[in-house]
Coordinates of C-alpha atoms and ligand atoms in Angstrom, one line a residue:
M1 CA -8.6 -13.3 42.7
I2 CA -5.1 -12.4 41.6
P3 CA -3.8 -8.7 41.9
A4 CA -2.7 -6.7 38.9
A5 CA 0.8 -7.3 37.8
F6 CA 3.3 -4.7 39.5
D7 CA 7.4 -4.2 40.1
F8 CA 8.7 -4.8 43.7
K9 CA 11.7 -2.7 45.4
R10 CA 12.8 -3.1 49.0
A11 CA 14.1 0.0 51.5
S12 CA 16.2 0.0 53.8
S13 CA 15.8 2.8 55.4
A14 CA 13.0 6.0 55.4
D15 CA 15.2 7.7 53.1
E16 CA 15.7 5.4 50.6
A17 CA 12.0 4.4 50.7
I18 CA 11.1 8.2 49.7
S19 CA 13.4 8.6 47.2
L20 CA 12.2 5.5 45.6
I21 CA 8.3 6.6 45.9
G22 CA 9.6 10.0 44.7
Q23 CA 11.2 8.0 41.6
Y24 CA 7.9 6.0 41.0
G25 CA 5.4 8.5 41.8
D26 CA 1.4 8.3 42.0
E27 CA 1.6 4.7 40.6
A28 CA 3.7 3.4 43.6
K29 CA 2.7 2.5 47.1
F30 CA 4.7 1.6 50.5
L31 CA 4.2 -2.0 51.6
A32 CA 4.1 -2.6 55.1
G33 CA 2.3 -5.7 56.7
G34 CA 0.4 -5.8 53.5
H35 CA -2.4 -6.8 55.4
S36 CA -4.6 -4.0 54.0
L37 CA -2.8 -3.4 50.7
I38 CA -3.0 -6.7 49.7
P39 CA -6.6 -7.7 50.1
L40 CA -7.2 -4.6 47.9
M41 CA -4.9 -5.2 45.5
K42 CA -6.5 -8.8 45.4
L43 CA -9.8 -7.7 45.0
R44 CA -8.2 -5.0 42.2
L45 CA -9.8 -1.7 44.5
A46 CA -5.9 -0.5 44.1
Q47 CA -3.6 -1.3 41.3
P48 CA -0.2 0.1 42.5
T49 CA 2.2 -0.6 39.4
M50 CA 5.3 -0.2 42.1
L51 CA 5.6 -1.7 45.5
I52 CA 7.9 -0.5 47.9
D53 CA 8.9 -2.4 50.4
I54 CA 9.2 -1.0 54.0
G55 CA 8.4 -4.2 56.0
R56 CA 12.1 -5.0 56.9
I57 CA 13.1 -1.2 57.9
T58 CA 14.2 -2.4 61.5
D59 CA 15.4 0.8 63.3
L60 CA 11.2 2.4 62.7
S61 CA 10.2 -0.9 64.9
Y62 CA 10.9 0.2 68.5
I63 CA 8.5 2.0 71.7
K64 CA 10.5 4.4 73.4
D65 CA 10.2 6.5 76.5
G66 CA 9.9 10.1 75.2
G67 CA 9.3 11.6 78.5
D68 CA 5.6 12.6 78.4
H69 CA 4.8 10.8 75.6
I70 CA 5.6 7.4 74.4
A71 CA 7.4 7.2 70.6
I72 CA 6.6 4.3 68.8
G73 CA 8.1 3.6 65.0
A74 CA 5.8 3.1 62.5
L75 CA 6.9 -0.5 61.3
T76 CA 5.8 -1.6 64.9
R77 CA 3.8 -4.6 64.7
H78 CA 0.6 -4.7 66.5
M79 CA 1.7 -7.5 68.8
D80 CA 4.9 -5.5 70.2
V81 CA 2.2 -3.0 70.8
E82 CA -0.3 -5.3 72.7
K83 CA 2.8 -6.8 74.7
S84 CA 5.0 -4.0 75.2
D85 CA 5.6 -3.3 79.1
L86 CA 6.2 0.5 78.5
L87 CA 2.6 1.3 76.8
K88 CA 1.0 -0.9 79.5
K89 CA 2.4 1.2 82.3
H90 CA 1.6 4.4 80.7
V91 CA -0.9 4.5 77.7
P92 CA -2.6 0.8 78.9
L93 CA -5.9 1.7 76.3
L94 CA -3.6 1.6 73.4
A95 CA -1.7 -1.6 74.3
H96 CA -5.4 -3.3 75.1
A97 CA -6.6 -1.7 71.9
A98 CA -3.6 -3.5 69.9
G99 CA -4.8 -6.7 71.4
H100 CA -8.5 -6.5 69.5
V101 CA -7.2 -5.9 66.1
G102 CA -7.8 -8.7 64.2
D103 CA -6.5 -12.5 65.3
A104 CA -3.0 -13.3 66.1
Q105 CA -1.5 -13.6 62.5
V106 CA -3.1 -10.2 61.5
R107 CA -1.2 -8.8 64.9
H108 CA 2.2 -10.4 64.0
R109 CA 2.1 -8.9 60.8
G110 CA 0.2 -5.2 60.7
T111 CA 1.9 -2.4 61.6
I112 CA 0.6 0.8 63.5
G113 CA 1.8 2.9 60.9
G114 CA -0.1 0.8 58.0
S115 CA -2.9 0.7 60.3
L116 CA -3.3 4.7 60.6
A117 CA -1.4 5.7 56.8
H118 CA -4.7 3.4 55.9
A119 CA -6.9 5.4 57.8
D120 CA -9.9 3.1 57.5
S121 CA -12.7 4.6 60.0
A122 CA -13.5 0.9 61.2
S123 CA -9.6 0.0 62.2
D124 CA -9.2 -0.1 65.8
L125 CA -5.8 2.2 66.0
P126 CA -6.9 5.3 64.4
A127 CA -9.7 6.2 66.9
T128 CA -7.7 5.2 69.7
T129 CA -4.7 7.4 68.9
L130 CA -7.5 10.0 68.1
A131 CA -9.0 9.5 71.8
L132 CA -5.4 9.9 73.1
G133 CA -4.4 13.2 71.5
A134 CA -1.4 11.5 69.8
T135 CA 0.9 13.3 67.1
Y136 CA 1.9 11.5 63.9
I137 CA 5.1 12.3 62.6
A138 CA 5.5 12.4 58.5
Q139 CA 8.9 11.9 56.5
G140 CA 9.0 13.7 53.2
P141 CA 11.8 14.6 50.5
N142 CA 12.2 17.9 52.4
G143 CA 12.4 16.1 55.9
Q144 CA 10.0 15.8 58.7
R145 CA 6.5 17.6 59.8
Q146 CA 4.2 16.5 62.9
I147 CA 0.7 16.1 62.2
A148 CA -1.8 16.2 64.7
A149 CA -4.2 12.5 65.0
K150 CA -7.3 15.4 64.8
D151 CA -5.8 16.8 61.9
F152 CA -5.2 13.7 60.0
Y153 CA -8.3 12.0 58.9
K154 CA -9.5 13.8 55.8
G155 CA -11.7 11.5 54.2
F156 CA -12.7 7.4 53.8
L157 CA -9.5 5.8 53.0
E158 CA -7.9 9.3 52.7
S159 CA -5.0 10.9 55.3
A160 CA -3.1 14.1 55.1
L161 CA 0.0 12.6 54.0
A162 CA 1.5 13.6 50.7
P163 CA 2.1 10.7 48.3
D164 CA 5.6 11.1 48.9
E165 CA 5.5 10.9 52.7
M166 CA 5.9 8.3 54.8
L167 CA 4.6 7.7 58.5
V168 CA 7.3 7.1 60.4
E169 CA 6.5 7.4 64.6
I170 CA 3.7 8.1 66.4
R171 CA 3.5 10.1 69.9
V172 CA 1.0 9.0 72.2
P173 CA 1.0 11.2 75.3
K174 CA 1.3 9.4 78.6
N175 CA -2.2 8.6 80.0
T176 CA -2.9 6.8 83.0
G177 CA -6.7 7.7 83.8
G178 CA -9.2 5.6 83.4
W179 CA -10.0 4.0 80.4
S180 CA -11.7 1.7 78.5
F181 CA -11.9 -0.1 74.7
Q182 CA -15.3 -1.4 73.7
K183 CA -15.7 -3.1 70.5
F184 CA -19.0 -4.4 69.5
N185 CA -18.9 -7.3 66.7
R186 CA -20.2 -10.2 65.5
R187 CA -17.6 -13.0 65.8
A188 CA -14.7 -12.2 68.4
Q189 CA -12.1 -11.5 65.6
D190 CA -13.8 -9.4 63.4
W191 CA -13.8 -5.5 62.4
A192 CA -15.8 -3.6 64.8
I193 CA -19.7 -2.5 63.8
V194 CA -19.0 0.4 66.2
G195 CA -16.4 0.7 68.8
V196 CA -15.3 3.3 71.7
A197 CA -11.8 4.4 72.8
A198 CA -12.0 6.5 75.7
W199 CA -9.9 7.7 78.5
K200 CA -11.2 9.8 81.7
N201 CA -9.2 11.7 84.6
G202 CA -11.7 14.0 86.4
K203 CA -13.4 16.5 84.0
D204 CA -10.9 15.6 81.5
S205 CA -11.5 13.1 78.8
G206 CA -11.0 11.8 75.5
V207 CA -13.7 9.9 73.3
A208 CA -13.2 8.4 69.9
L209 CA -15.5 6.3 67.5
V210 CA -14.8 3.3 65.2
N211 CA -16.6 3.1 62.3
M212 CA -19.3 5.9 62.6
G213 CA -18.3 7.8 59.8
S214 CA -15.9 7.9 57.0
T215 CA -13.2 8.5 59.4
P216 CA -12.7 8.0 62.9
I217 CA -14.4 10.5 64.8
L218 CA -13.7 12.3 68.2
A219 CA -16.5 12.9 70.1
T220 CA -15.6 16.2 71.3
S221 CA -19.6 17.0 72.6
V222 CA -19.2 13.9 74.9
S223 CA -16.3 15.8 76.6
A224 CA -17.2 19.2 76.3
A225 CA -20.4 18.0 78.3
L226 CA -18.3 16.3 80.9
A227 CA -15.9 19.2 81.5
S228 CA -19.2 21.3 81.9
G229 CA -20.5 19.0 84.4
A230 CA -22.7 16.7 83.0
S231 CA -23.4 13.1 84.1
I232 CA -21.8 10.2 82.2
T233 CA -25.3 9.3 81.1
E234 CA -25.7 12.8 79.7
A235 CA -22.8 13.1 77.8
A236 CA -23.2 9.6 76.4
E237 CA -26.7 10.9 74.8
L238 CA -24.4 13.2 72.5
A239 CA -22.0 10.3 71.2
A240 CA -23.2 10.4 67.6
A241 CA -23.3 14.2 67.5
E242 CA -20.1 14.5 65.4
A243 CA -20.7 11.3 63.4
E244 CA -22.4 10.3 60.0
P245 CA -23.0 6.5 60.8
Q246 CA -23.3 4.8 57.2
S247 CA -25.7 2.3 56.9
D248 CA -24.2 -1.3 55.4
L249 CA -25.1 -5.4 55.8
N250 CA -24.0 -5.1 59.1
A251 CA -26.2 -2.4 60.9
S252 CA -28.1 0.4 59.5
S253 CA -27.1 4.1 60.5
D254 CA -29.9 4.5 63.5
Y255 CA -28.7 0.9 65.0
R256 CA -25.1 2.4 65.1
T257 CA -25.9 5.6 66.4
H258 CA -27.8 3.9 69.1
L259 CA -24.8 1.5 70.0
A260 CA -22.6 4.5 69.6
K261 CA -24.8 5.7 72.9
V262 CA -24.4 2.3 74.7
L263 CA -20.8 2.0 74.2
V264 CA -19.6 5.4 75.1
R265 CA -21.8 5.2 78.5
R266 CA -20.3 1.8 79.5
A267 CA -16.3 3.0 78.4
L268 CA -17.1 6.2 80.5
E269 CA -18.6 4.0 83.4
D270 CA -15.7 1.7 82.9
S271 CA -13.0 4.6 82.9
S272 CA -14.5 5.8 86.3
K273 CA -14.1 2.8 87.9
Ligands
FAD301 C1 -8.4 -10.7 57.9 C2 -8.2 -9.6 58.6 C3 -8.4 -8.8 59.8 C4 -8.4 -7.5 60.1 N1 -8.9 -7.0 61.3 C5 -8.8 -6.1 61.9 C6 -9.0 -5.5 62.9 O1 -10.2 -5.9 63.5 N2 -9.0 -3.7 63.3 C7 -8.3 -3.4 62.9 O2 -7.7 -2.1 63.2 N3 -7.5 -4.3 61.8 C8 -7.5 -4.8 61.1 N4 -7.2 -5.7 60.2 C9 -6.3 -4.6 59.2 C10 -4.6 -4.8 60.1 O3 -5.0 -4.2 60.9 C11 -3.8 -4.2 59.1 O4 -2.4 -4.5 59.5 C12 -3.5 -2.6 59.3 O5 -4.8 -2.0 59.0 C13 -2.7 -1.8 57.9 O6 -1.5 -2.5 58.5 P1 -0.2 -2.9 57.4 O7 1.1 -2.8 58.3 O8 -0.4 -4.1 57.2 O9 0.0 -1.8 56.2 P2 -0.1 -2.1 54.7 O10 -1.1 -3.3 54.1 O11 1.2 -2.7 53.9 O12 -0.3 -0.9 54.2 C14 -1.9 0.0 54.5 C15 -1.9 1.5 53.4 O13 -0.9 2.2 54.2 C16 0.4 2.4 53.3 N5 1.4 2.6 54.3 C17 1.7 1.5 55.4 N6 2.5 1.9 55.9 C18 2.9 3.1 56.1 C19 4.1 4.3 55.9 N7 4.4 4.0 57.2 N8 3.6 5.4 55.7 C20 2.9 6.0 54.8 N9 1.8 5.3 54.3 C21 1.8 3.5 54.6 C22 0.1 1.6 52.1 O14 0.8 1.8 50.8 C23 -1.2 1.4 52.1 O15 -1.5 1.9 51.4 C24 -7.4 -6.6 59.4 C25 -6.8 -7.0 58.3 C26 -7.1 -8.4 57.9 C27 -6.2 -8.8 56.6

């Protein structure tokens, strides 16, 4: 289908983008890689009258060592996250998960900021950054604020970002414990029917679920059980405790619950090797 008519402005800095979105209000949307927004516009599920192109703000495309964390500019493409030596060394789970986003075309265009701001529970990077305890930096007309990943996802495609705020950076704590990313799909490049991002370091762990509800889910019951000495098999039984899995053409809610338990167990076993 063809999207409804819209106007287009290209911003060359975050400040300019935020000023433009303030000018055009609720009818405007940022355009980053366009790999989630344009399909929605073609289906007319989104009909912004103004697109503010932030895709060429090159100074928001970086991966830097921030001491105890790695800082990633919001406009960094999935492919650059996947290939980053810094991430492979300090946060290998995130680099690996980025390599599972769609196909090479999607990974060359889509951005980490676009994926998180879109807040789709079926996407791989929201759950992965949630498991890793990331902090997102949002910039608005009054400056910057930090939002913990666990406070960011509010509902189906709904985040804590205000309409005039832009995601500018993602800070991911360094994490070199054992890790695993499990993505169950029918064809290699499909979205996950259920996915699991997990890390484990002794009794500490982080486990998050893809496509097990309207938001990415932090499986806190699993981590609490491991911390209090439960076995991996026992803890994995609690995989869906925080989830509200939907039924759709791909899987029933019960099947998703079963998958989550199996994949969490596999992920934790992998993380313990
Ligand atoms: C065929 C196909 C397969 C895919 N498969 C997968 C998959 O397997 N796993 C997966 O995780 N994803 C998948 N995706 C989605 C892909 O990862 C997208 O790139 C990503 O979800 C959105 O990033 P984007 O840069 O393209 O954002 P856009 O589409 O440009 O924007 C998405 C939304 O976020 C907003 N936005 C963008 N950037 C910012 C920002 N910095 N601050 C505030 N708001 C912002 C936009 O206004 C829009 O509402 C797939 C996409 C396609 C087309």
